[in-house]
Amino acid sequence: MATSLLALLDDIATVLDDGSVMTKVAAKRTAGVLGDDLALNAEQVSGVRAERELPVVLAVFKGSAKNKCIIVPVALLLAAFAPFMITPLLMIGGAYLCYEGFEKIAHKFLHPGDEEKEAEEILNALHDPAVDLAQFEAEKIKGAIRTDFVLSAEIIVISLGAVQGSAMATQIGTVVAIAVLMTFGVYGLVAAIVKLDDAGLYLVKTGDGAGFRNALGNGILSFAPYLMKSLTIVGTAAMFLVGGGILAHGIPGVEHLFEGLVAPIEHMTVISVIAIQLLNAVLGIIAGGLLVPVVAAGSSVYKRFK
């Protein structure tokens, strides 16, 4: 009996160790979507009154947790009973990442004034007594939860693809760990980011006007807008890297082609890894560039028939 117990404990330790390793692999695969998720959700809270920012983040956090309670079981059922669906879903997720990244860049160049116009509309709404702020806030929450559902589905499918072929216990542990970590991690960071400017303002107000607190507060106030822009840029770049990497792995021959291209410098480990990532990003940009006009044309046809 003692031997059986030790064997059971050893099996559990092995599963936990495998789960830990695979969680790290899955986390690397989902980095691009997490960066975008973080930036998007922080942007979704923009325009909400300062005293309502944390309650709104909490409401979106609860909605995100409910999303995971739907997505995770469905994903695990697919892995158990229809594993052949994982690769196609993974490819769709990778293509969507490339599309979304390219669409962001294209929209910024084709409609350069939209961000300023949206910010002005939000500001006008906050100062307009005819606007129902509770309704405005509710719409913000609904929009953030819808965005979270799409991004969460992508992350869970990518995580599942990273552990495909592992034991079911490892798959369950990895996917659940990623779901929990991304929910608490993303919304914890979103809460910190949206209150960063308030923290800076508090330090300025409570400082002596020329001391360390005042300098730190002013530094935070200056840094906060750049942080949001950096998150958006890094998140978009990571979407091409991750999406392109998924497509390269799924399209027959592409991954082998990339390895052949970097073969002359494979002895330079760091440079060869960077070269592979750059090739993935190029593939992601090309795929996104092809998908954006296709989706736009399809959307136009759908609207016309609707």
PDB file of C-alpha atoms in Angstrom, residues 114-288:
ATOM      1  CA  ASP A 114     -10.872  58.801 -35.415  1.00  0.00           C
ATOM      2  CA  GLU A 115      -9.118  58.440 -32.033  1.00  0.00           C
ATOM      3  CA  GLU A 116      -9.257  62.192 -31.333  1.00  0.00           C
ATOM      4  CA  LYS A 117     -12.896  62.322 -32.478  1.00  0.00           C
ATOM      5  CA  GLU A 118     -13.856  59.428 -30.189  1.00  0.00           C
ATOM      6  CA  ALA A 119     -12.066  61.031 -27.226  1.00  0.00           C
ATOM      7  CA  GLU A 120     -13.910  64.316 -27.890  1.00  0.00           C
ATOM      8  CA  GLU A 121     -17.270  62.502 -28.055  1.00  0.00           C
ATOM      9  CA  ILE A 122     -16.571  60.791 -24.721  1.00  0.00           C
ATOM     10  CA  LEU A 123     -15.612  64.112 -23.126  1.00  0.00           C
ATOM     11  CA  ASN A 124     -18.774  65.787 -24.445  1.00  0.00           C
ATOM     12  CA  ALA A 125     -20.901  62.913 -23.171  1.00  0.00           C
ATOM     13  CA  LEU A 126     -19.460  63.256 -19.661  1.00  0.00           C
ATOM     14  CA  HIS A 127     -20.341  66.959 -19.569  1.00  0.00           C
ATOM     15  CA  ASP A 128     -23.774  66.607 -21.155  1.00  0.00           C
ATOM     16  CA  PRO A 129     -26.516  66.429 -18.460  1.00  0.00           C
ATOM     17  CA  ALA A 130     -28.856  64.762 -20.970  1.00  0.00           C
ATOM     18  CA  VAL A 131     -26.545  61.726 -21.209  1.00  0.00           C
ATOM     19  CA  ASP A 132     -27.388  58.846 -18.873  1.00  0.00           C
ATOM     20  CA  LEU A 133     -23.974  58.099 -17.334  1.00  0.00           C
ATOM     21  CA  ALA A 134     -25.206  54.799 -15.869  1.00  0.00           C
ATOM     22  CA  GLN A 135     -26.228  53.664 -19.347  1.00  0.00           C
ATOM     23  CA  PHE A 136     -22.942  54.968 -20.767  1.00  0.00           C
ATOM     24  CA  GLU A 137     -21.038  52.947 -18.150  1.00  0.00           C
ATOM     25  CA  ALA A 138     -23.134  49.816 -18.789  1.00  0.00           C
ATOM     26  CA  GLU A 139     -22.378  50.035 -22.516  1.00  0.00           C
ATOM     27  CA  LYS A 140     -18.664  50.319 -21.747  1.00  0.00           C
ATOM     28  CA  ILE A 141     -18.848  47.177 -19.584  1.00  0.00           C
ATOM     29  CA  LYS A 142     -20.778  45.206 -22.230  1.00  0.00           C
ATOM     30  CA  GLY A 143     -18.287  46.221 -24.915  1.00  0.00           C
ATOM     31  CA  ALA A 144     -15.317  45.211 -22.763  1.00  0.00           C
ATOM     32  CA  ILE A 145     -16.866  41.815 -21.936  1.00  0.00           C
ATOM     33  CA  ARG A 146     -17.576  41.137 -25.634  1.00  0.00           C
ATOM     34  CA  THR A 147     -13.972  42.005 -26.481  1.00  0.00           C
ATOM     35  CA  ASP A 148     -12.753  39.801 -23.639  1.00  0.00           C
ATOM     36  CA  PHE A 149     -14.788  36.829 -24.924  1.00  0.00           C
ATOM     37  CA  VAL A 150     -13.107  36.928 -28.354  1.00  0.00           C
ATOM     38  CA  LEU A 151      -9.595  37.389 -26.944  1.00  0.00           C
ATOM     39  CA  SER A 152     -10.166  34.757 -24.236  1.00  0.00           C
ATOM     40  CA  ALA A 153     -11.299  32.231 -26.836  1.00  0.00           C
ATOM     41  CA  GLU A 154      -8.120  32.926 -28.824  1.00  0.00           C
ATOM     42  CA  ILE A 155      -5.894  32.523 -25.763  1.00  0.00           C
ATOM     43  CA  ILE A 156      -7.541  29.281 -24.621  1.00  0.00           C
ATOM     44  CA  VAL A 157      -7.344  27.734 -28.112  1.00  0.00           C
ATOM     45  CA  ILE A 158      -3.680  28.782 -28.468  1.00  0.00           C
ATOM     46  CA  SER A 159      -2.937  27.345 -25.001  1.00  0.00           C
ATOM     47  CA  LEU A 160      -4.694  24.100 -25.928  1.00  0.00           C
ATOM     48  CA  GLY A 161      -2.697  23.929 -29.157  1.00  0.00           C
ATOM     49  CA  ALA A 162       0.547  24.302 -27.161  1.00  0.00           C
ATOM     50  CA  VAL A 163      -0.270  21.229 -25.032  1.00  0.00           C
ATOM     51  CA  GLN A 164      -1.912  19.157 -27.751  1.00  0.00           C
ATOM     52  CA  GLY A 165      -0.708  15.573 -27.451  1.00  0.00           C
ATOM     53  CA  SER A 166      -0.016  15.839 -23.704  1.00  0.00           C
ATOM     54  CA  ALA A 167      -1.901  13.823 -21.094  1.00  0.00           C
ATOM     55  CA  MET A 168      -5.451  15.040 -20.455  1.00  0.00           C
ATOM     56  CA  ALA A 169      -4.560  15.960 -16.865  1.00  0.00           C
ATOM     57  CA  THR A 170      -1.743  18.182 -18.163  1.00  0.00           C
ATOM     58  CA  GLN A 171      -4.067  19.793 -20.713  1.00  0.00           C
ATOM     59  CA  ILE A 172      -6.701  20.519 -18.059  1.00  0.00           C
ATOM     60  CA  GLY A 173      -4.139  21.892 -15.604  1.00  0.00           C
ATOM     61  CA  THR A 174      -2.463  24.097 -18.231  1.00  0.00           C
ATOM     62  CA  VAL A 175      -5.651  25.549 -19.699  1.00  0.00           C
ATOM     63  CA  VAL A 176      -7.189  26.221 -16.270  1.00  0.00           C
ATOM     64  CA  ALA A 177      -3.927  27.792 -15.034  1.00  0.00           C
ATOM     65  CA  ILE A 178      -3.709  30.060 -18.093  1.00  0.00           C
ATOM     66  CA  ALA A 179      -7.378  31.055 -17.713  1.00  0.00           C
ATOM     67  CA  VAL A 180      -6.943  31.950 -14.032  1.00  0.00           C
ATOM     68  CA  LEU A 181      -3.599  33.712 -14.510  1.00  0.00           C
ATOM     69  CA  MET A 182      -4.790  35.775 -17.472  1.00  0.00           C
ATOM     70  CA  THR A 183      -8.006  36.831 -15.732  1.00  0.00           C
ATOM     71  CA  PHE A 184      -6.407  37.955 -12.480  1.00  0.00           C
ATOM     72  CA  GLY A 185      -3.203  39.169 -14.137  1.00  0.00           C
ATOM     73  CA  VAL A 186      -4.801  41.197 -16.937  1.00  0.00           C
ATOM     74  CA  TYR A 187      -7.484  42.863 -14.827  1.00  0.00           C
ATOM     75  CA  GLY A 188      -5.109  43.452 -11.930  1.00  0.00           C
ATOM     76  CA  LEU A 189      -2.811  45.290 -14.340  1.00  0.00           C
ATOM     77  CA  VAL A 190      -5.748  47.104 -15.960  1.00  0.00           C
ATOM     78  CA  ALA A 191      -6.825  48.346 -12.511  1.00  0.00           C
ATOM     79  CA  ALA A 192      -3.267  49.518 -11.799  1.00  0.00           C
ATOM     80  CA  ILE A 193      -2.942  51.252 -15.184  1.00  0.00           C
ATOM     81  CA  VAL A 194      -6.247  53.127 -15.042  1.00  0.00           C
ATOM     82  CA  LYS A 195      -5.419  54.412 -11.535  1.00  0.00           C
ATOM     83  CA  LEU A 196      -1.820  55.281 -12.390  1.00  0.00           C
ATOM     84  CA  ASP A 197      -2.638  58.892 -13.263  1.00  0.00           C
ATOM     85  CA  ASP A 198      -4.677  59.218 -10.036  1.00  0.00           C
ATOM     86  CA  ALA A 199      -1.666  57.995  -8.058  1.00  0.00           C
ATOM     87  CA  GLY A 200       0.527  60.562  -9.804  1.00  0.00           C
ATOM     88  CA  LEU A 201      -1.984  63.348  -9.130  1.00  0.00           C
ATOM     89  CA  TYR A 202      -2.189  62.335  -5.454  1.00  0.00           C
ATOM     90  CA  LEU A 203       1.599  62.497  -5.091  1.00  0.00           C
ATOM     91  CA  VAL A 204       1.684  65.959  -6.688  1.00  0.00           C
ATOM     92  CA  LYS A 205      -1.115  67.269  -4.455  1.00  0.00           C
ATOM     93  CA  THR A 206       0.397  65.866  -1.257  1.00  0.00           C
ATOM     94  CA  GLY A 207       3.978  66.783  -2.121  1.00  0.00           C
ATOM     95  CA  ASP A 208       5.807  69.889  -0.990  1.00  0.00           C
ATOM     96  CA  GLY A 209       5.990  71.340  -4.491  1.00  0.00           C
ATOM     97  CA  ALA A 210       9.646  70.610  -5.209  1.00  0.00           C
ATOM     98  CA  GLY A 211      10.538  67.376  -3.419  1.00  0.00           C
ATOM     99  CA  PHE A 212      10.776  63.733  -4.401  1.00  0.00           C
ATOM    100  CA  ARG A 213       7.000  63.079  -4.119  1.00  0.00           C
ATOM    101  CA  ASN A 214       6.224  65.932  -6.481  1.00  0.00           C
ATOM    102  CA  ALA A 215       8.861  64.834  -8.996  1.00  0.00           C
ATOM    103  CA  LEU A 216       7.644  61.226  -8.837  1.00  0.00           C
ATOM    104  CA  GLY A 217       4.010  62.320  -9.278  1.00  0.00           C
ATOM    105  CA  ASN A 218       4.825  64.462 -12.296  1.00  0.00           C
ATOM    106  CA  GLY A 219       6.905  61.626 -13.713  1.00  0.00           C
ATOM    107  CA  ILE A 220       3.978  59.187 -13.379  1.00  0.00           C
ATOM    108  CA  LEU A 221       1.570  61.683 -14.987  1.00  0.00           C
ATOM    109  CA  SER A 222       3.969  62.116 -17.914  1.00  0.00           C
ATOM    110  CA  PHE A 223       4.626  58.371 -18.206  1.00  0.00           C
ATOM    111  CA  ALA A 224       1.011  57.088 -18.080  1.00  0.00           C
ATOM    112  CA  PRO A 225      -0.028  58.124 -21.646  1.00  0.00           C
ATOM    113  CA  TYR A 226       3.185  56.663 -23.105  1.00  0.00           C
ATOM    114  CA  LEU A 227       2.561  53.395 -21.240  1.00  0.00           C
ATOM    115  CA  MET A 228      -0.800  52.974 -22.972  1.00  0.00           C
ATOM    116  CA  LYS A 229       0.718  53.729 -26.381  1.00  0.00           C
ATOM    117  CA  SER A 230       3.596  51.308 -25.710  1.00  0.00           C
ATOM    118  CA  LEU A 231       1.184  48.544 -24.691  1.00  0.00           C
ATOM    119  CA  THR A 232      -0.754  49.014 -27.925  1.00  0.00           C
ATOM    120  CA  ILE A 233       2.393  48.967 -30.089  1.00  0.00           C
ATOM    121  CA  VAL A 234       3.955  45.968 -28.318  1.00  0.00           C
ATOM    122  CA  GLY A 235       0.624  44.126 -28.329  1.00  0.00           C
ATOM    123  CA  THR A 236       0.157  44.693 -32.073  1.00  0.00           C
ATOM    124  CA  ALA A 237       3.722  43.580 -32.886  1.00  0.00           C
ATOM    125  CA  ALA A 238       3.293  40.484 -30.727  1.00  0.00           C
ATOM    126  CA  MET A 239       0.061  39.630 -32.571  1.00  0.00           C
ATOM    127  CA  PHE A 240       1.992  39.392 -35.849  1.00  0.00           C
ATOM    128  CA  LEU A 241       4.724  37.335 -34.171  1.00  0.00           C
ATOM    129  CA  VAL A 242       2.317  34.896 -32.513  1.00  0.00           C
ATOM    130  CA  GLY A 243      -0.201  34.766 -35.383  1.00  0.00           C
ATOM    131  CA  GLY A 244       2.547  34.348 -37.991  1.00  0.00           C
ATOM    132  CA  GLY A 245       4.188  31.637 -35.870  1.00  0.00           C
ATOM    133  CA  ILE A 246       0.912  29.695 -35.654  1.00  0.00           C
ATOM    134  CA  LEU A 247       0.373  29.943 -39.416  1.00  0.00           C
ATOM    135  CA  ALA A 248       3.988  28.947 -40.137  1.00  0.00           C
ATOM    136  CA  HIS A 249       3.550  25.864 -37.954  1.00  0.00           C
ATOM    137  CA  GLY A 250       0.184  24.954 -39.497  1.00  0.00           C
ATOM    138  CA  ILE A 251       0.820  25.599 -43.208  1.00  0.00           C
ATOM    139  CA  PRO A 252       2.717  22.619 -44.672  1.00  0.00           C
ATOM    140  CA  GLY A 253       6.282  23.428 -45.673  1.00  0.00           C
ATOM    141  CA  VAL A 254       6.456  26.995 -44.331  1.00  0.00           C
ATOM    142  CA  GLU A 255       8.188  26.167 -41.046  1.00  0.00           C
ATOM    143  CA  HIS A 256      10.693  23.975 -42.923  1.00  0.00           C
ATOM    144  CA  LEU A 257      11.290  26.821 -45.398  1.00  0.00           C
ATOM    145  CA  PHE A 258      12.011  29.267 -42.575  1.00  0.00           C
ATOM    146  CA  GLU A 259      14.431  26.816 -40.955  1.00  0.00           C
ATOM    147  CA  GLY A 260      16.204  26.446 -44.312  1.00  0.00           C
ATOM    148  CA  LEU A 261      16.514  30.215 -44.676  1.00  0.00           C
ATOM    149  CA  VAL A 262      18.197  30.607 -41.276  1.00  0.00           C
ATOM    150  CA  ALA A 263      20.324  27.435 -41.648  1.00  0.00           C
ATOM    151  CA  PRO A 264      23.487  29.421 -42.613  1.00  0.00           C
ATOM    152  CA  ILE A 265      23.349  31.280 -39.287  1.00  0.00           C
ATOM    153  CA  GLU A 266      21.928  28.499 -37.065  1.00  0.00           C
ATOM    154  CA  HIS A 267      25.249  28.338 -35.165  1.00  0.00           C
ATOM    155  CA  MET A 268      24.502  31.906 -34.002  1.00  0.00           C
ATOM    156  CA  THR A 269      21.689  30.823 -31.698  1.00  0.00           C
ATOM    157  CA  VAL A 270      20.306  34.204 -30.609  1.00  0.00           C
ATOM    158  CA  ILE A 271      20.440  35.728 -34.087  1.00  0.00           C
ATOM    159  CA  SER A 272      18.832  32.661 -35.686  1.00  0.00           C
ATOM    160  CA  VAL A 273      15.984  32.750 -33.149  1.00  0.00           C
ATOM    161  CA  ILE A 274      15.433  36.465 -33.848  1.00  0.00           C
ATOM    162  CA  ALA A 275      15.520  35.758 -37.610  1.00  0.00           C
ATOM    163  CA  ILE A 276      12.833  33.051 -37.250  1.00  0.00           C
ATOM    164  CA  GLN A 277      10.658  35.446 -35.237  1.00  0.00           C
ATOM    165  CA  LEU A 278      11.090  38.164 -37.862  1.00  0.00           C
ATOM    166  CA  LEU A 279      10.078  35.708 -40.596  1.00  0.00           C
ATOM    167  CA  ASN A 280       7.004  34.776 -38.525  1.00  0.00           C
ATOM    168  CA  ALA A 281       6.176  38.478 -38.201  1.00  0.00           C
ATOM    169  CA  VAL A 282       6.574  39.024 -41.966  1.00  0.00           C
ATOM    170  CA  LEU A 283       4.247  36.076 -42.634  1.00  0.00           C
ATOM    171  CA  GLY A 284       1.793  37.531 -40.103  1.00  0.00           C
ATOM    172  CA  ILE A 285       1.855  40.943 -41.802  1.00  0.00           C
ATOM    173  CA  ILE A 286       1.360  39.391 -45.254  1.00  0.00           C
ATOM    174  CA  ALA A 287      -1.526  37.233 -43.991  1.00  0.00           C
ATOM    175  CA  GLY A 288      -3.133  40.232 -42.291  1.00  0.00           C
TER     176      GLY A 288
END
